[in-house]
Amino acid sequence: MSIKLGIPVIDDVVDIPTGKVVTYCVDPEVEGDVFLMQTLRENSEKCKCTLVITNMSPMVARNKFKEFGWNINFPIVDAYSGLVGDLSNEEYVVKDPSNAEELSKIVEDAIKENDLVAINSLSTMIDLCGERIVESVSYTHLTLPTN
């Protein structure tokens, strides 16, 4: 199986095999979440997907999908609510997103249980945990936008 980005002009020329890491690198003033959202939408009906959110609440993330008319039916890894002291009812919850061990364990659990794991902001994870977070997670089947 290959991963489609949901961007036709790219999907026509690039074949991304399962197990590869894709990084969307965008300038800080550019909203890159739409690329990640499109990739999840494109693949969510043919494989198990999840979204790791680090810089917004699960409700805000779901609302962003709804703005495009997309209903999401995959779990969210909530690595945000614990940061702001909110409770979370998500399947995967990181109680202390600044704890690199906890964050990496929950992300790795999500990787083992899903075919495609997308992280909405790798830079937020690095801000919270330092660069060691990149080394501590076995990144397989990930789509990582950096912003």
CSV table of C-alpha atoms in Angstrom, one decimal:
chain,number,residue,atom,x,y,z
A,1,MET,CA,0.0,0.0,0.0
A,2,SER,CA,1.2,3.5,-0.7
A,3,ILE,CA,0.2,6.7,1.0
A,4,LYS,CA,-1.5,9.4,-1.0
A,5,LEU,CA,-1.1,13.0,0.0
A,6,GLY,CA,-4.4,14.1,-1.4
A,7,ILE,CA,-2.8,16.6,-3.6
A,8,PRO,CA,-3.4,15.4,-7.1
A,9,VAL,CA,-0.5,17.1,-8.9
A,10,ILE,CA,1.9,15.5,-6.4
A,11,ASP,CA,0.1,12.1,-6.1
A,12,ASP,CA,0.4,11.8,-9.9
A,13,VAL,CA,4.2,11.8,-9.8
A,14,VAL,CA,5.2,10.6,-6.3
A,15,ASP,CA,4.6,7.2,-4.8
A,16,ILE,CA,5.1,7.1,-1.1
A,17,PRO,CA,5.4,3.6,0.3
A,18,THR,CA,3.9,2.8,3.7
A,19,GLY,CA,6.6,3.1,6.3
A,20,LYS,CA,8.1,6.3,5.0
A,21,VAL,CA,8.1,9.7,6.8
A,22,VAL,CA,6.7,12.7,5.0
A,23,THR,CA,7.5,16.1,6.3
A,24,TYR,CA,5.6,19.2,5.2
A,25,CYS,CA,8.0,22.0,5.8
A,26,VAL,CA,6.2,25.4,5.8
A,27,ASP,CA,7.2,28.9,6.7
A,28,PRO,CA,5.9,30.1,10.1
A,29,GLU,CA,3.4,32.5,8.6
A,30,VAL,CA,1.9,29.8,6.3
A,31,GLU,CA,-0.9,27.6,7.6
A,32,GLY,CA,0.3,24.1,6.8
A,33,ASP,CA,-2.4,22.1,8.6
A,34,VAL,CA,-4.5,21.9,5.5
A,35,PHE,CA,-1.9,19.7,3.8
A,36,LEU,CA,-1.9,17.3,6.8
A,37,MET,CA,-5.7,17.3,6.9
A,38,GLN,CA,-5.9,16.5,3.2
A,39,THR,CA,-3.5,13.6,3.6
A,40,LEU,CA,-5.5,12.2,6.5
A,41,ARG,CA,-8.8,12.6,4.6
A,42,GLU,CA,-7.3,10.9,1.6
A,43,ASN,CA,-6.1,7.9,3.5
A,44,SER,CA,-8.6,7.5,6.4
A,45,GLU,CA,-11.0,5.2,4.4
A,46,LYS,CA,-8.3,2.8,3.3
A,47,CYS,CA,-6.2,2.6,6.4
A,48,LYS,CA,-6.2,3.2,10.2
A,49,CYS,CA,-5.2,6.8,10.8
A,50,THR,CA,-4.7,9.1,13.8
A,51,LEU,CA,-3.7,12.7,14.4
A,52,VAL,CA,-1.4,13.8,17.1
A,53,ILE,CA,-2.3,17.4,18.1
A,54,THR,CA,0.2,19.5,20.0
A,55,ASN,CA,-1.0,23.0,19.6
A,56,MET,CA,-4.8,23.0,19.7
A,57,SER,CA,-7.6,21.3,21.4
A,58,PRO,CA,-9.2,18.2,19.9
A,59,MET,CA,-12.4,20.2,19.4
A,60,VAL,CA,-10.6,22.9,17.4
A,61,ALA,CA,-8.9,20.2,15.3
A,62,ARG,CA,-12.2,18.5,14.5
A,63,ASN,CA,-13.7,21.9,13.7
A,64,LYS,CA,-10.9,22.6,11.2
A,65,PHE,CA,-11.9,19.4,9.3
A,66,LYS,CA,-15.6,20.4,9.5
A,67,GLU,CA,-14.7,23.8,7.9
A,68,PHE,CA,-13.8,21.8,4.7
A,69,GLY,CA,-16.9,19.6,5.1
A,70,TRP,CA,-14.9,16.6,6.2
A,71,ASN,CA,-16.1,14.4,9.1
A,72,ILE,CA,-13.2,12.6,10.7
A,73,ASN,CA,-13.7,9.1,12.0
A,74,PHE,CA,-10.2,8.5,13.4
A,75,PRO,CA,-8.8,8.9,16.9
A,76,ILE,CA,-6.9,12.0,18.0
A,77,VAL,CA,-3.8,11.8,20.2
A,78,ASP,CA,-4.3,14.7,22.6
A,79,ALA,CA,-0.9,16.2,23.4
A,80,TYR,CA,-2.4,19.6,24.1
A,81,SER,CA,-5.1,19.5,26.8
A,82,GLY,CA,-2.6,18.5,29.5
A,83,LEU,CA,-0.5,21.5,28.7
A,84,VAL,CA,-3.4,23.9,29.4
A,85,GLY,CA,-4.9,22.0,32.3
A,86,ASP,CA,-8.0,20.7,30.4
A,87,LEU,CA,-9.4,17.2,30.7
A,88,SER,CA,-9.6,15.0,27.7
A,89,ASN,CA,-11.9,12.2,26.6
A,90,GLU,CA,-9.7,11.2,23.7
A,91,GLU,CA,-8.5,7.6,23.1
A,92,TYR,CA,-4.9,8.7,23.5
A,93,VAL,CA,-4.1,11.4,26.0
A,94,VAL,CA,-0.7,12.8,27.0
A,95,LYS,CA,-1.2,14.1,30.5
A,96,ASP,CA,2.1,16.0,30.5
A,97,PRO,CA,3.2,16.9,27.0
A,98,SER,CA,6.5,18.3,28.3
A,99,ASN,CA,7.4,14.9,29.5
A,100,ALA,CA,9.4,13.4,26.6
A,101,GLU,CA,9.1,9.8,27.9
A,102,GLU,CA,5.3,10.0,28.2
A,103,LEU,CA,4.8,11.8,24.9
A,104,SER,CA,7.1,9.4,23.0
A,105,LYS,CA,5.4,6.3,24.6
A,106,ILE,CA,1.9,7.4,23.6
A,107,VAL,CA,3.0,8.4,20.1
A,108,GLU,CA,4.7,5.0,19.7
A,109,ASP,CA,1.5,3.3,20.9
A,110,ALA,CA,-0.4,5.2,18.3
A,111,ILE,CA,2.2,4.2,15.7
A,112,LYS,CA,1.9,0.5,16.6
A,113,GLU,CA,-2.0,0.6,16.4
A,114,ASN,CA,-2.4,2.7,13.3
A,115,ASP,CA,-1.2,2.6,9.7
A,116,LEU,CA,-0.8,6.4,9.4
A,117,VAL,CA,0.1,8.7,12.2
A,118,ALA,CA,0.2,12.4,11.5
A,119,ILE,CA,1.7,15.1,13.9
A,120,ASN,CA,0.3,18.6,13.4
A,121,SER,CA,3.3,20.4,14.8
A,122,LEU,CA,6.7,18.7,15.3
A,123,SER,CA,8.1,22.1,16.3
A,124,THR,CA,5.8,22.3,19.3
A,125,MET,CA,7.0,18.9,20.4
A,126,ILE,CA,10.6,20.0,20.1
A,127,ASP,CA,9.8,23.3,22.0
A,128,LEU,CA,8.2,21.3,24.9
A,129,CYS,CA,10.6,18.3,25.1
A,130,GLY,CA,13.8,19.4,23.3
A,131,GLU,CA,15.3,17.7,20.2
A,132,ARG,CA,15.5,14.4,22.1
A,133,ILE,CA,11.9,13.8,21.3
A,134,VAL,CA,12.8,13.3,17.6
A,135,GLU,CA,15.4,10.7,18.7
A,136,SER,CA,13.1,9.0,21.2
A,137,VAL,CA,10.2,8.0,19.0
A,138,SER,CA,10.6,5.3,16.3
A,139,TYR,CA,9.0,7.3,13.5
A,140,THR,CA,7.3,4.8,11.1
A,141,HIS,CA,4.2,5.6,9.1
A,142,LEU,CA,4.3,9.3,10.1
A,143,THR,CA,3.4,12.4,8.3
A,144,LEU,CA,5.1,15.3,10.0
A,145,PRO,CA,4.5,18.9,9.0
A,146,THR,CA,7.0,21.3,10.5
A,147,ASN,CA,6.0,24.8,11.2
